[in-house]
Structure formats: structure tokens, C-alpha cells
C-alpha atoms as a printed R data frame, in Angstrom:
    type eleno elety resid chain resno       x       y      z
1   ATOM     1    CA   ALA     A     1 110.581 143.339 56.477
2   ATOM     2    CA   LEU     A     2 112.844 144.704 59.162
3   ATOM     3    CA   ARG     A     3 113.059 148.474 58.660
4   ATOM     4    CA   ARG     A     4 115.727 151.042 59.456
5   ATOM     5    CA   TYR     A     5 114.790 154.715 59.530
6   ATOM     6    CA   ARG     A     6 117.475 157.385 59.361
7   ATOM     7    CA   PRO     A     7 116.235 160.940 59.912
8   ATOM     8    CA   HIS     A     8 117.457 163.840 57.825
9   ATOM     9    CA   PRO     A     9 120.597 165.283 59.526
10  ATOM    10    CA   SER     A    10 118.905 168.611 60.249
11  ATOM    11    CA   VAL     A    11 116.046 166.868 62.076
12  ATOM    12    CA   ALA     A    12 118.372 164.432 63.862
13  ATOM    13    CA   LYS     A    13 120.417 167.353 65.196
14  ATOM    14    CA   GLU     A    14 117.331 168.776 66.928
15  ATOM    15    CA   GLY     A    15 116.477 165.419 68.567
16  ATOM    16    CA   GLY     A    16 113.267 164.713 70.445
17  ATOM    17    CA   TRP     A    17 110.200 162.866 69.192
18  ATOM    18    CA   ASP     A    18 110.115 164.838 65.949
19  ATOM    19    CA   VAL     A    19 113.124 162.818 64.766
20  ATOM    20    CA   LEU     A    20 110.701 160.032 63.813
21  ATOM    21    CA   HIS     A    21 108.375 162.341 61.914
22  ATOM    22    CA   GLY     A    22 110.784 164.638 60.113
23  ATOM    23    CA   GLU     A    23 110.702 165.252 56.393
24  ATOM    24    CA   GLY     A    24 113.397 163.826 54.191
25  ATOM    25    CA   GLY     A    25 114.384 160.805 56.259
26  ATOM    26    CA   THR     A    26 115.537 157.550 54.675
27  ATOM    27    CA   LEU     A    27 113.732 154.225 55.101
28  ATOM    28    CA   ASP     A    28 115.698 151.053 54.333
29  ATOM    29    CA   TYR     A    29 114.921 147.335 54.589
30  ATOM    30    CA   LEU     A    30 117.143 144.476 55.697
31  ATOM    31    CA   GLU     A    31 118.258 142.065 52.967
32  ATOM    32    CA   PHE     A    32 120.195 138.888 53.791
33  ATOM    33    CA   PHE     A    33 122.581 137.107 51.435
34  ATOM    34    CA   PRO     A    34 123.528 133.383 51.617
35  ATOM    35    CA   ASN     A    35 127.186 134.181 52.483
36  ATOM    36    CA   HIS     A    36 126.066 135.599 55.873
37  ATOM    37    CA   THR     A    37 126.343 139.215 54.812
38  ATOM    38    CA   PHE     A    38 123.545 141.745 54.583
39  ATOM    39    CA   THR     A    39 122.723 145.135 53.198
40  ATOM    40    CA   TRP     A    40 120.112 147.807 53.690
41  ATOM    41    CA   THR     A    41 118.024 148.354 50.561
42  ATOM    42    CA   SER     A    42 115.445 151.000 49.721
43  ATOM    43    CA   ASP     A    43 113.513 148.367 47.730
44  ATOM    44    CA   ILE     A    44 110.690 147.153 49.989
45  ATOM    45    CA   ALA     A    45 110.017 144.145 47.728
46  ATOM    46    CA   ARG     A    46 113.579 142.884 48.256
47  ATOM    47    CA   GLY     A    47 113.282 143.493 52.005
48  ATOM    48    CA   ARG     A    48 109.971 141.619 52.204
49  ATOM    49    CA   ARG     A    49 111.340 138.732 50.143
50  ATOM    50    CA   SER     A    50 114.352 138.466 52.439
51  ATOM    51    CA   ALA     A    51 112.097 138.485 55.504
52  ATOM    52    CA   TYR     A    52 109.795 135.851 54.004
53  ATOM    53    CA   TYR     A    53 112.619 133.422 53.249
54  ATOM    54    CA   ASN     A    54 114.947 134.161 56.159
55  ATOM    55    CA   TYR     A    55 113.088 135.460 59.220
56  ATOM    56    CA   PRO     A    56 109.304 135.155 59.013
57  ATOM    57    CA   ASN     A    57 107.307 136.115 62.077
58  ATOM    58    CA   ALA     A    58 110.112 138.255 63.511
59  ATOM    59    CA   GLU     A    59 109.547 139.595 67.004
60  ATOM    60    CA   GLY     A    60 111.799 140.906 69.784
61  ATOM    61    CA   ILE     A    61 114.679 143.187 68.837
62  ATOM    62    CA   ASP     A    62 117.462 144.887 70.766
63  ATOM    63    CA   PHE     A    63 120.836 146.519 70.165
64  ATOM    64    CA   ALA     A    64 124.053 146.371 72.200
65  ATOM    65    CA   ASN     A    65 127.766 146.785 71.494
66  ATOM    66    CA   GLY     A    66 127.457 147.121 67.721
67  ATOM    67    CA   ARG     A    67 125.168 144.088 67.437
68  ATOM    68    CA   LEU     A    68 121.499 143.970 66.533
69  ATOM    69    CA   TYR     A    69 119.623 140.975 67.962
70  ATOM    70    CA   PHE     A    70 116.205 139.813 66.803
71  ATOM    71    CA   VAL     A    71 114.280 136.539 66.688
72  ATOM    72    CA   SER     A    72 112.039 134.629 64.293
73  ATOM    73    CA   LYS     A    73 109.342 132.615 66.016
74  ATOM    74    CA   PHE     A    74 108.647 130.601 62.862
75  ATOM    75    CA   TYR     A    75 112.182 129.206 62.484
76  ATOM    76    CA   LYS     A    76 112.950 129.372 66.235
77  ATOM    77    CA   THR     A    77 116.083 131.373 65.592
78  ATOM    78    CA   MET     A    78 117.972 134.374 66.877
79  ATOM    79    CA   TYR     A    79 119.806 136.590 64.399
80  ATOM    80    CA   ILE     A    80 122.898 138.491 65.461
81  ATOM    81    CA   LEU     A    81 123.877 141.278 63.058
82  ATOM    82    CA   ASN     A    82 127.313 142.875 63.248
83  ATOM    83    CA   LEU     A    83 126.346 146.332 62.016
84  ATOM    84    CA   ASP     A    84 129.924 147.486 61.390
85  ATOM    85    CA   GLU     A    85 131.001 144.483 59.312
86  ATOM    86    CA   LYS     A    86 127.539 143.891 57.769
87  ATOM    87    CA   THR     A    87 127.648 140.200 58.642
88  ATOM    88    CA   TYR     A    88 125.183 138.047 60.526
89  ATOM    89    CA   GLU     A    89 125.012 134.833 62.521
90  ATOM    90    CA   ILE     A    90 122.020 132.570 62.969
91  ATOM    91    CA   GLU     A    91 121.511 130.708 66.210
92  ATOM    92    CA   PHE     A    92 118.764 128.140 66.583
93  ATOM    93    CA   THR     A    93 117.085 128.660 69.942
94  ATOM    94    CA   ASN     A    94 115.657 125.156 70.284
95  ATOM    95    CA   GLU     A    95 118.606 122.945 69.378
96  ATOM    96    CA   ASP     A    96 119.378 119.921 71.506
97  ATOM    97    CA   GLY     A    97 122.597 121.594 72.649
98  ATOM    98    CA   MET     A    98 120.571 124.166 74.543
99  ATOM    99    CA   LEU     A    99 118.563 121.472 76.265
100 ATOM   100    CA   LEU     A   100 121.756 119.626 77.186
101 ATOM   101    CA   ASN     A   101 123.145 122.844 78.676
102 ATOM   102    CA   GLY     A   102 120.389 122.728 81.260
103 ATOM   103    CA   THR     A   103 117.795 125.016 79.735
104 ATOM   104    CA   GLY     A   104 114.248 124.087 79.019
105 ATOM   105    CA   PHE     A   105 113.970 126.484 76.080
106 ATOM   106    CA   ALA     A   106 112.324 124.363 73.408
107 ATOM   107    CA   ASP     A   107 109.733 126.548 71.730
108 ATOM   108    CA   SER     A   108 109.493 129.922 70.019
109 ATOM   109    CA   PRO     A   109 111.687 132.856 71.060
110 ATOM   110    CA   ASP     A   110 109.796 136.072 71.583
111 ATOM   111    CA   HIS     A   111 111.154 139.053 73.492
112 ATOM   112    CA   VAL     A   112 114.877 139.983 73.374
113 ATOM   113    CA   VAL     A   113 116.589 142.288 75.873
114 ATOM   114    CA   THR     A   114 120.354 142.749 76.221
115 ATOM   115    CA   ARG     A   115 121.918 143.666 79.556
116 ATOM   116    CA   GLY     A   116 125.680 143.596 79.959
117 ATOM   117    CA   ASP     A   117 127.013 140.207 78.853
118 ATOM   118    CA   LEU     A   118 123.575 138.586 78.769
119 ATOM   119    CA   ILE     A   119 120.842 138.373 76.165
120 ATOM   120    CA   PHE     A   120 117.492 137.639 77.787
121 ATOM   121    CA   LEU     A   121 114.870 135.761 75.764
122 ATOM   122    CA   THR     A   122 111.275 134.985 76.606
123 ATOM   123    CA   GLU     A   123 109.532 131.903 75.274
124 ATOM   124    CA   ASP     A   124 106.182 131.638 73.532
125 ATOM   125    CA   GLY     A   125 104.427 128.277 73.773
126 ATOM   126    CA   GLY     A   126 105.365 124.833 74.977
127 ATOM   127    CA   PRO     A   127 104.649 123.131 78.288
128 ATOM   128    CA   ASN     A   128 106.884 125.394 80.427
129 ATOM   129    CA   PRO     A   129 107.470 128.822 78.854
130 ATOM   130    CA   GLY     A   130 109.745 131.171 80.695
131 ATOM   131    CA   LEU     A   131 112.718 133.501 80.754
132 ATOM   132    CA   PHE     A   132 116.142 132.403 79.553
133 ATOM   133    CA   ALA     A   133 119.503 134.091 79.090
134 ATOM   134    CA   ARG     A   134 122.466 133.606 76.780
135 ATOM   135    CA   ASN     A   135 125.970 134.673 77.732
136 ATOM   136    CA   VAL     A   136 127.366 136.768 74.854
137 ATOM   137    CA   THR     A   137 130.952 135.663 75.499
138 ATOM   138    CA   SER     A   138 130.588 131.928 76.170
139 ATOM   139    CA   GLY     A   139 127.372 131.251 74.227
140 ATOM   140    CA   GLU     A   140 125.954 129.327 77.196
141 ATOM   141    CA   TYR     A   141 122.217 129.420 77.893
142 ATOM   142    CA   TYR     A   142 120.624 129.630 81.331
143 ATOM   143    CA   THR     A   143 117.116 129.158 82.645
144 ATOM   144    CA   ILE     A   144 116.104 132.159 84.751
145 ATOM   145    CA   LEU     A   145 112.420 131.379 85.297
146 ATOM   146    CA   GLU     A   146 110.313 128.513 83.996
147 ATOM   147    CA   ALA     A   147 106.541 128.210 84.405
148 ATOM   148    CA   TRP     A   148 105.937 125.385 86.854
149 ATOM   149    CA   ASP     A   149 102.242 124.524 86.457
150 ATOM   150    CA   GLU     A   150 101.596 122.956 83.055
151 ATOM   151    CA   ASN     A   151  97.829 123.184 83.634
152 ATOM   152    CA   VAL     A   152  98.071 126.972 83.958
153 ATOM   153    CA   TYR     A   153 100.969 127.921 81.658
154 ATOM   154    CA   HIS     A   154 100.949 125.314 78.854
155 ATOM   155    CA   ASP     A   155 101.276 127.146 75.500
156 ATOM   156    CA   ASP     A   156 101.259 130.509 77.295
157 ATOM   157    CA   GLU     A   157 103.497 133.387 76.267
158 ATOM   158    CA   ALA     A   158 106.137 134.881 78.533
159 ATOM   159    CA   CYS     A   159 106.172 138.582 77.683
160 ATOM   160    CA   GLY     A   160 106.687 142.122 78.931
161 ATOM   161    CA   LEU     A   161 110.251 141.681 80.094
162 ATOM   162    CA   ALA     A   162 111.455 144.858 81.804
163 ATOM   163    CA   PHE     A   163 114.216 145.867 84.219
164 ATOM   164    CA   SER     A   164 114.217 148.427 86.997
165 ATOM   165    CA   PRO     A   165 116.673 151.323 86.467
166 ATOM   166    CA   ASP     A   166 119.050 149.898 89.101
167 ATOM   167    CA   ARG     A   167 118.783 146.437 87.431
168 ATOM   168    CA   ARG     A   168 117.997 144.782 90.759
169 ATOM   169    CA   ARG     A   169 114.487 143.812 89.653
170 ATOM   170    CA   ARG     A   170 113.154 142.082 86.542
171 ATOM   171    CA   TYR     A   171 109.517 141.911 85.580
172 ATOM   172    CA   LEU     A   172 107.949 139.235 83.439
173 ATOM   173    CA   ALA     A   173 104.334 138.443 82.597
174 ATOM   174    CA   PHE     A   174 102.519 135.375 81.343
175 ATOM   175    CA   GLN     A   175 100.003 136.663 78.862
176 ATOM   176    CA   GLN     A   176  97.166 134.116 78.927
177 ATOM   177    CA   ALA     A   177  97.415 133.324 82.639
178 ATOM   178    CA   GLY     A   178  97.455 137.037 83.467
179 ATOM   179    CA   LYS     A   179 100.332 136.663 85.913
180 ATOM   180    CA   LEU     A   180 103.104 139.199 86.567
181 ATOM   181    CA   PHE     A   181 106.349 138.188 88.293
182 ATOM   182    CA   GLU     A   182 108.989 140.309 89.948
183 ATOM   183    CA   ILE     A   183 112.441 138.746 90.226
184 ATOM   184    CA   THR     A   184 114.685 140.533 92.738
185 ATOM   185    CA   ARG     A   185 118.468 140.289 93.133
186 ATOM   186    CA   ASP     A   186 119.806 140.339 96.674
187 ATOM   187    CA   ASP     A   187 123.402 141.284 95.839
């Protein structure tokens, strides 16, 4: 189940690492409803049931502009939660529409990182795993990097996506091949 921890206000005010270990915090679990709304429940059984039926094998998660993004490898989906309105959208990451838009993303989504107007997704599995991006405004998908040697990267996992502080460099690894890539912007 996807968990949300809210520290006790007195601990949160102090900040630092102790925020995660303070006494009296609240732990809630995400629960989806069929009408595309959600709630946070303190009942772990309800949270686990919701995860089992809606987003098994959840991985990457990120937050930007009032939206929480996470993916389910099992259903090959990305979930977009509007935290203010308590609504959610489901986007299938391997639909034919994505392939027609010029991306090769056809397998399981893994890592999620938001930067500006883009959501970056890594891919786990398939003949050419890689790094892809989705424009938040237009919904278009783009291929950023795709593994080129099927003999080396087939069914590998693109992982470890990170950005330099100035956002001019991106780093991406392929887990089984043991390869690390640096992608540099010239602008």
C-alpha cells in the first residue's frame, strides 16, 4: 500500500531527519474508488486491498505542482493524483498511441522523475529499454535514450535516473549490463 506519513506538528516545526522518527505522527494509506477519487485511510487492510486491485508492483514516485505521480509495473500504468481535489487519472504507458507518437516505450514503467513540464520515466524489460519523457501540458511522449544493442540490453532495467543541480546533465544506468550513461545538454 502506498503510505503517507504526517509528523506531529511539534516535530515538523523542528524539521531535520527527526521528522521521520518523531512520536505521534500519523500514517495513512492510499485508497482508490471507482469514480476516480481517492482518500487516505488509517486502515492498512483497506490500503493494501486498494493497492492489490489497482496498482500492484508500484515503483517510482515523484511530486510536482500539486500532483503525485507513481507507476505500476504490473499494469503498465502511471497514476496522476491531484492532491488538492483528491482525484486521480490513470495513463497506460504501453498503449499503441505512445508507439505511434514515436516512442519505443512498450514495457514496464519504473522510475519517475518530474522536471519542469516533463515527467521522465525509465523502462524495465523489453528489447530496447530506455529513458522516456511525457510533456505534462500536451501529454506527448518522447524517447530520450533507447538501448541500441538487443544482445546486451534485452530485458534489462533502466534505472538510477538523476539530474545534476544545474540540470545540464542526466545520469541513467542499465542494471544488468552495468552501464552508466551521462546525457549532457549543450544549450
